[in-house]
CSV table of N, CA, C and O in Angstrom, one decimal:
chain,number,residue,atom,x,y,z
A,1,MET,N,0.8,-1.2,0.0
A,1,MET,CA,0.3,-0.3,0.0
A,1,MET,C,1.1,1.3,0.3
A,1,MET,O,1.8,1.6,0.8
A,2,SER,N,0.9,2.4,-0.9
A,2,SER,CA,1.1,3.3,-1.2
A,2,SER,C,1.0,4.7,0.1
A,2,SER,O,-0.5,4.6,0.6
A,3,HIS,N,1.6,5.2,0.8
A,3,HIS,CA,1.0,6.4,1.7
A,3,HIS,C,2.0,7.7,1.2
A,3,HIS,O,3.4,7.6,0.7
A,4,PRO,N,1.5,8.7,1.7
A,4,PRO,CA,1.8,9.7,1.9
A,4,PRO,C,3.3,9.6,2.2
A,4,PRO,O,4.1,8.9,3.5
A,5,GLN,N,4.2,10.8,1.5
A,5,GLN,CA,5.8,10.5,1.6
A,5,GLN,C,6.4,11.6,3.0
A,5,GLN,O,7.5,11.8,3.6
A,6,ARG,N,4.9,12.4,3.1
A,6,ARG,CA,5.7,13.3,4.4
A,6,ARG,C,4.4,14.1,5.3
A,6,ARG,O,3.0,14.4,4.4
A,7,TYR,N,4.3,14.4,6.5
A,7,TYR,CA,3.5,15.1,7.1
A,7,TYR,C,3.6,16.0,7.8
A,7,TYR,O,4.8,16.2,8.2
A,8,GLU,N,2.9,17.4,8.1
A,8,GLU,CA,3.2,17.9,9.3
A,8,GLU,C,2.6,17.2,10.6
A,8,GLU,O,1.5,17.5,10.5
A,9,LEU,N,3.2,17.7,11.5
A,9,LEU,CA,2.9,17.0,13.1
A,9,LEU,C,2.5,18.2,13.5
A,9,LEU,O,3.7,19.2,13.8
A,10,LEU,N,1.6,18.4,14.9
A,10,LEU,CA,1.6,19.5,15.7
A,10,LEU,C,1.3,19.3,17.2
A,10,LEU,O,0.6,18.2,17.1
A,11,LEU,N,2.4,20.0,17.7
A,11,LEU,CA,2.4,19.0,19.4
A,11,LEU,C,1.2,20.1,20.1
A,11,LEU,O,1.7,21.2,20.1
A,12,ILE,N,0.1,19.6,20.8
A,12,ILE,CA,-0.5,20.3,21.2
A,12,ILE,C,-1.1,20.1,22.9
A,12,ILE,O,-1.3,18.8,22.8
A,13,PRO,N,-1.3,21.0,23.3
A,13,PRO,CA,-1.2,21.2,24.9
A,13,PRO,C,-2.8,20.4,24.8
A,13,PRO,O,-4.1,21.0,24.5
A,14,ASP,N,-3.2,19.5,25.4
A,14,ASP,CA,-4.4,19.0,26.1
A,14,ASP,C,-5.7,19.6,26.8
A,14,ASP,O,-6.8,19.0,27.6
A,15,HIS,N,-4.7,20.3,27.6
A,15,HIS,CA,-5.1,21.3,29.1
A,15,HIS,C,-6.8,21.6,28.4
A,15,HIS,O,-7.3,21.8,29.2
A,16,GLY,N,-6.8,22.2,27.6
A,16,GLY,CA,-7.7,23.2,26.9
A,16,GLY,C,-9.0,22.0,26.9
A,16,GLY,O,-10.1,22.9,27.1
A,17,ARG,N,-9.3,20.6,26.5
A,17,ARG,CA,-10.0,20.2,26.4
A,17,ARG,C,-11.1,20.1,27.5
A,17,ARG,O,-12.5,20.2,27.5
A,18,THR,N,-10.8,20.1,28.9
A,18,THR,CA,-11.6,20.5,30.1
A,18,THR,C,-12.1,21.5,29.9
A,18,THR,O,-12.7,21.8,31.0
A,19,ARG,N,-11.4,22.9,29.8
A,19,ARG,CA,-12.0,23.7,30.1
A,19,ARG,C,-13.1,24.7,28.7
A,19,ARG,O,-14.6,25.2,29.1
A,20,SER,N,-12.7,24.1,27.5
A,20,SER,CA,-13.1,25.0,26.5
A,20,SER,C,-13.7,23.8,25.6
A,20,SER,O,-14.5,24.2,24.5
A,21,GLY,N,-13.8,22.3,26.0
A,21,GLY,CA,-14.2,21.5,25.3
A,21,GLY,C,-13.1,21.6,24.0
A,21,GLY,O,-13.4,20.8,23.0
A,22,ALA,N,-12.0,22.3,23.4
A,22,ALA,CA,-11.1,22.0,22.5
A,22,ALA,C,-10.1,21.5,22.7
A,22,ALA,O,-9.4,22.4,24.0
A,23,PRO,N,-9.2,21.8,22.0
A,23,PRO,CA,-7.2,21.2,22.4
A,23,PRO,C,-7.2,22.6,22.3
A,23,PRO,O,-7.5,23.5,21.7
A,24,GLY,N,-5.7,23.1,22.9
A,24,GLY,CA,-5.0,23.9,22.7
A,24,GLY,C,-4.8,24.0,21.6
A,24,GLY,O,-4.5,23.6,20.6
A,25,ARG,N,-3.6,25.6,21.5
A,25,ARG,CA,-2.9,25.8,20.1
A,25,ARG,C,-1.7,24.8,20.3
A,25,ARG,O,-1.2,25.0,21.3
A,26,PRO,N,-1.1,24.9,19.0
A,26,PRO,CA,-0.2,24.2,18.7
A,26,PRO,C,1.0,24.9,19.3
A,26,PRO,O,1.1,25.9,18.8
A,27,ILE,N,1.7,24.2,19.9
A,27,ILE,CA,3.3,24.8,20.1
A,27,ILE,C,4.5,24.5,19.5
A,27,ILE,O,5.4,25.3,19.8
A,28,ARG,N,4.2,23.5,18.8
A,28,ARG,CA,5.5,23.0,18.0
A,28,ARG,C,5.1,22.3,16.8
A,28,ARG,O,3.9,21.9,16.9
A,29,SER,N,5.6,22.5,15.7
A,29,SER,CA,5.4,21.4,14.4
A,29,SER,C,6.5,21.2,14.4
A,29,SER,O,7.7,21.8,14.3
A,30,ALA,N,6.5,20.2,13.1
A,30,ALA,CA,7.4,19.5,12.3
A,30,ALA,C,7.3,18.9,11.0
A,30,ALA,O,6.1,18.5,11.3
A,31,VAL,N,7.8,18.9,10.2
A,31,VAL,CA,7.4,18.1,8.7
A,31,VAL,C,8.4,16.7,9.2
A,31,VAL,O,9.6,17.2,9.3
A,32,VAL,N,7.5,15.9,8.8
A,32,VAL,CA,8.3,14.4,9.1
A,32,VAL,C,8.2,13.7,7.7
A,32,VAL,O,7.2,13.8,6.9
A,33,ALA,N,9.1,13.1,7.5
A,33,ALA,CA,9.3,12.5,6.2
A,33,ALA,C,9.0,10.7,6.5
A,33,ALA,O,10.1,10.1,7.6
A,34,ALA,N,8.8,9.8,5.2
A,34,ALA,CA,8.6,8.6,5.4
A,34,ALA,C,10.2,8.0,5.7
A,34,ALA,O,10.9,8.2,5.1
A,35,THR,N,10.2,7.4,6.6
A,35,THR,CA,11.7,6.7,6.9
A,35,THR,C,11.7,5.2,6.1
A,35,THR,O,13.0,4.5,5.5
A,36,GLY,N,10.6,4.8,5.4
A,36,GLY,CA,10.7,3.3,4.8
A,36,GLY,C,10.3,1.8,5.9
A,36,GLY,O,10.8,1.0,5.4
A,37,GLU,N,10.9,2.5,6.7
A,37,GLU,CA,10.6,1.6,7.9
A,37,GLU,C,9.1,1.4,8.6
A,37,GLU,O,8.5,2.4,8.5
A,38,THR,N,9.0,0.1,9.1
A,38,THR,CA,7.8,-0.1,10.2
A,38,THR,C,7.4,-0.1,11.4
A,38,THR,O,8.7,-0.6,11.6
A,39,GLY,N,6.7,1.4,11.8
A,39,GLY,CA,7.4,1.3,13.2
A,39,GLY,C,6.6,-0.2,14.2
A,39,GLY,O,6.3,-1.0,13.5
A,40,ALA,N,6.6,0.2,15.4
A,40,ALA,CA,6.0,-1.0,16.7
A,40,ALA,C,4.6,-1.7,16.3
A,40,ALA,O,4.2,-2.6,17.1
A,41,SER,N,4.0,0.2,16.3
A,41,SER,CA,2.9,0.0,15.9
A,41,SER,C,2.3,-0.6,14.9
A,41,SER,O,0.8,-1.1,14.5
A,42,GLY,N,3.4,-1.2,13.7
A,42,GLY,CA,3.0,-1.8,12.4
A,42,GLY,C,2.2,-0.6,11.5
A,42,GLY,O,1.8,-0.9,10.4
A,43,TYR,N,2.3,1.0,11.8
A,43,TYR,CA,2.3,1.8,10.6
A,43,TYR,C,3.8,2.4,10.3
A,43,TYR,O,4.7,2.3,10.8
A,44,PRO,N,3.3,3.1,9.2
A,44,PRO,CA,4.6,3.6,8.8
A,44,PRO,C,5.4,4.1,9.8
A,44,PRO,O,4.9,5.1,10.1
A,45,ARG,N,6.8,4.4,9.9
A,45,ARG,CA,7.4,5.7,10.4
A,45,ARG,C,7.9,7.0,9.5
A,45,ARG,O,8.4,6.8,8.8
A,46,TYR,N,7.6,7.9,10.4
A,46,TYR,CA,7.9,9.4,9.9
A,46,TYR,C,8.7,9.8,10.5
A,46,TYR,O,9.1,9.7,12.3
A,47,ALA,N,10.1,10.7,10.4
A,47,ALA,CA,11.2,11.1,11.3
A,47,ALA,C,11.6,12.8,10.3
A,47,ALA,O,11.3,12.6,9.5
A,48,GLY,N,11.7,13.4,11.5
A,48,GLY,CA,12.3,14.8,11.2
A,48,GLY,C,11.8,15.7,12.1
A,48,GLY,O,10.8,15.9,12.6
A,49,GLU,N,12.9,16.9,12.2
A,49,GLU,CA,12.4,18.0,13.1
A,49,GLU,C,12.4,17.6,14.4
A,49,GLU,O,12.1,18.6,15.6
A,50,GLY,N,13.0,16.3,14.9
A,50,GLY,CA,13.0,16.6,16.2
A,50,GLY,C,11.8,15.1,17.2
A,50,GLY,O,11.8,14.9,17.9
A,51,MET,N,10.8,15.1,15.7
A,51,MET,CA,10.0,13.9,16.2
A,51,MET,C,10.1,12.8,15.5
A,51,MET,O,10.4,12.9,14.4
A,52,GLU,N,9.8,12.0,15.9
A,52,GLU,CA,9.5,10.5,15.0
A,52,GLU,C,8.3,10.2,15.7
A,52,GLU,O,7.9,9.5,16.6
A,53,ALA,N,7.5,9.2,14.1
A,53,ALA,CA,6.1,9.3,14.7
A,53,ALA,C,5.8,7.9,13.7
A,53,ALA,O,6.2,7.9,12.8
A,54,ASP,N,4.5,7.0,14.2
A,54,ASP,CA,4.1,6.3,13.6
A,54,ASP,C,2.7,6.4,13.0
A,54,ASP,O,2.1,6.9,13.9
A,55,VAL,N,2.6,6.9,11.8
A,55,VAL,CA,1.1,7.3,11.1
A,55,VAL,C,0.5,6.3,10.3
A,55,VAL,O,0.8,5.4,9.5
A,56,ASP,N,-1.3,6.2,11.0
A,56,ASP,CA,-2.0,5.5,10.2
A,56,ASP,C,-2.5,6.1,8.9
A,56,ASP,O,-2.9,7.1,9.6
A,57,PRO,N,-1.9,5.7,7.6
A,57,PRO,CA,-2.2,6.9,6.5
A,57,PRO,C,-3.6,7.1,6.3
A,57,PRO,O,-4.1,8.1,5.6
A,58,ALA,N,-4.5,5.6,6.4
A,58,ALA,CA,-5.7,5.7,6.3
A,58,ALA,C,-6.6,6.8,7.2
A,58,ALA,O,-7.7,7.1,6.5
A,59,THR,N,-6.1,7.1,8.5
A,59,THR,CA,-7.2,7.9,9.2
A,59,THR,C,-6.3,8.6,9.4
A,59,THR,O,-6.6,9.7,9.9
A,60,ARG,N,-5.2,8.7,9.0
A,60,ARG,CA,-4.2,10.3,9.6
A,60,ARG,C,-4.3,10.3,11.2
A,60,ARG,O,-3.6,11.2,11.9
A,61,THR,N,-4.1,9.2,11.6
A,61,THR,CA,-3.9,9.6,13.2
A,61,THR,C,-2.2,8.7,13.5
A,61,THR,O,-2.0,7.9,13.2
A,62,VAL,N,-2.0,9.6,14.2
A,62,VAL,CA,-0.8,9.2,14.9
A,62,VAL,C,-0.7,8.3,16.1
A,62,VAL,O,-1.1,8.6,17.2
A,63,GLU,N,-0.3,7.3,16.0
A,63,GLU,CA,-0.3,5.5,16.9
A,63,GLU,C,0.4,5.9,17.7
A,63,GLU,O,0.4,5.2,19.2
A,64,ALA,N,1.9,6.0,17.6
A,64,ALA,CA,3.3,6.5,18.6
A,64,ALA,C,3.8,7.6,18.0
A,64,ALA,O,4.2,8.0,17.0
A,65,VAL,N,5.0,8.4,19.2
A,65,VAL,CA,5.6,9.2,18.7
A,65,VAL,C,6.4,9.4,19.7
A,65,VAL,O,6.1,8.9,20.9
A,66,LEU,N,7.8,10.1,19.5
A,66,LEU,CA,8.8,10.4,20.2
A,66,LEU,C,9.1,11.9,19.8
A,66,LEU,O,8.9,12.3,18.9
A,67,ILE,N,9.3,12.4,20.9
A,67,ILE,CA,9.8,13.9,20.8
A,67,ILE,C,10.7,14.5,21.2
A,67,ILE,O,11.5,13.8,22.4
A,68,ASP,N,11.8,14.8,20.2
A,68,ASP,CA,13.4,15.0,20.7
A,68,ASP,C,14.0,13.7,21.7
A,68,ASP,O,14.5,13.5,22.7
A,69,GLY,N,13.5,12.5,21.0
A,69,GLY,CA,13.8,11.0,21.8
A,69,GLY,C,13.0,10.8,23.1
A,69,GLY,O,13.4,9.8,23.4
A,70,GLU,N,12.2,11.8,23.6
A,70,GLU,CA,11.7,11.3,24.9
A,70,GLU,C,10.1,11.0,24.2
A,70,GLU,O,9.5,11.2,23.1
A,71,GLU,N,9.2,9.8,25.0
A,71,GLU,CA,8.0,9.6,25.3
A,71,GLU,C,7.2,11.0,25.3
A,71,GLU,O,7.4,12.1,25.7
A,72,LEU,N,6.0,11.2,25.0
A,72,LEU,CA,5.2,12.3,24.9
A,72,LEU,C,4.7,12.6,26.2
A,72,LEU,O,4.2,11.7,27.2
A,73,ASP,N,4.8,14.0,27.0
A,73,ASP,CA,4.1,14.3,28.5
A,73,ASP,C,3.1,14.0,28.4
A,73,ASP,O,2.2,14.8,27.3
A,74,TYR,N,2.5,13.4,29.6
A,74,TYR,CA,1.3,13.6,30.2
A,74,TYR,C,0.5,15.5,29.8
A,74,TYR,O,1.2,16.2,29.9
A,75,GLY,N,-0.7,15.4,29.1
A,75,GLY,CA,-1.6,16.4,28.7
A,75,GLY,C,-1.5,16.8,27.5
A,75,GLY,O,-1.4,18.0,27.2
A,76,MET,N,-0.4,16.1,26.7
A,76,MET,CA,0.0,16.4,25.2
A,76,MET,C,-0.2,15.4,24.3
A,76,MET,O,-0.5,14.5,24.5
A,77,SER,N,-0.5,16.0,23.0
A,77,SER,CA,-1.3,15.1,21.9
A,77,SER,C,-0.2,15.8,20.8
A,77,SER,O,-0.1,16.8,20.7
A,78,VAL,N,-0.2,14.7,19.6
A,78,VAL,CA,0.3,15.0,18.4
A,78,VAL,C,-0.7,14.6,17.5
A,78,VAL,O,-1.1,13.5,17.5
A,79,GLN,N,-1.0,15.8,16.6
A,79,GLN,CA,-2.2,15.9,15.1
A,79,GLN,C,-1.4,15.8,13.8
A,79,GLN,O,-0.4,16.6,14.2
A,80,VAL,N,-1.7,15.4,13.2
A,80,VAL,CA,-1.4,15.5,11.6
A,80,VAL,C,-2.3,16.8,11.2
A,80,VAL,O,-2.9,16.9,11.4
A,81,ALA,N,-1.4,18.0,10.6
A,81,ALA,CA,-1.6,19.0,10.5
A,81,ALA,C,-3.0,18.9,9.5
A,81,ALA,O,-2.7,18.1,8.4
A,82,GLY,N,-4.0,19.4,9.3
A,82,GLY,CA,-5.1,19.6,8.3
A,82,GLY,C,-6.2,18.7,8.8
A,82,GLY,O,-7.4,18.6,8.4
A,83,ALA,N,-6.2,17.8,9.5
A,83,ALA,CA,-6.7,16.5,10.2
A,83,ALA,C,-7.8,17.3,11.1
A,83,ALA,O,-7.7,18.6,12.3
A,84,GLU,N,-9.0,17.0,10.6
A,84,GLU,CA,-10.1,17.5,11.8
A,84,GLU,C,-9.9,19.2,11.8
A,84,GLU,O,-10.6,19.5,12.6
A,85,GLY,N,-10.0,19.7,10.6
A,85,GLY,CA,-10.0,21.2,10.7
A,85,GLY,C,-8.6,21.9,11.2
A,85,GLY,O,-8.8,23.1,11.6
A,86,GLU,N,-7.5,21.4,11.6
A,86,GLU,CA,-6.3,21.8,12.1
A,86,GLU,C,-5.9,23.1,11.3
A,86,GLU,O,-5.6,22.7,10.3
A,87,ARG,N,-5.5,24.1,12.0
A,87,ARG,CA,-4.8,25.1,11.2
A,87,ARG,C,-3.6,24.9,11.2
A,87,ARG,O,-2.9,24.3,12.2
A,88,PRO,N,-2.5,25.2,10.2
A,88,PRO,CA,-0.9,25.1,10.1
A,88,PRO,C,-0.4,25.7,11.6
A,88,PRO,O,-0.9,26.7,11.7
A,89,ALA,N,0.5,25.1,12.3
A,89,ALA,CA,1.3,25.8,13.0
A,89,ALA,C,2.2,27.3,12.5
A,89,ALA,O,2.3,26.9,11.7
A,90,ALA,N,1.8,28.0,13.5
A,90,ALA,CA,2.9,29.2,13.5
A,90,ALA,C,4.3,28.4,14.0
A,90,ALA,O,4.6,28.2,15.1
A,91,ARG,N,5.4,28.4,13.1
A,91,ARG,CA,7.0,28.2,13.7
A,91,ARG,C,7.5,28.9,14.0
A,91,ARG,O,7.4,30.6,14.2
């Protein structure tokens, strides 16, 4: 199955979900490129600009992610830009 070669990923604080019902604004973005490998999640692996992620190309869902080599902090999420109406992050 063919999959996209690049995605823009957005790092988003989730704390806004409890107050307003919506996630916070992106605090970081990264363009990641396909590595040609499959991650532990079984989805294609993408890497770039300090982010490494397994992305389900059918749903554009980030299934696993490392930020600067570390697991995602509690209260944070990573989404593919453009998914669910997300606007591109300011760099």
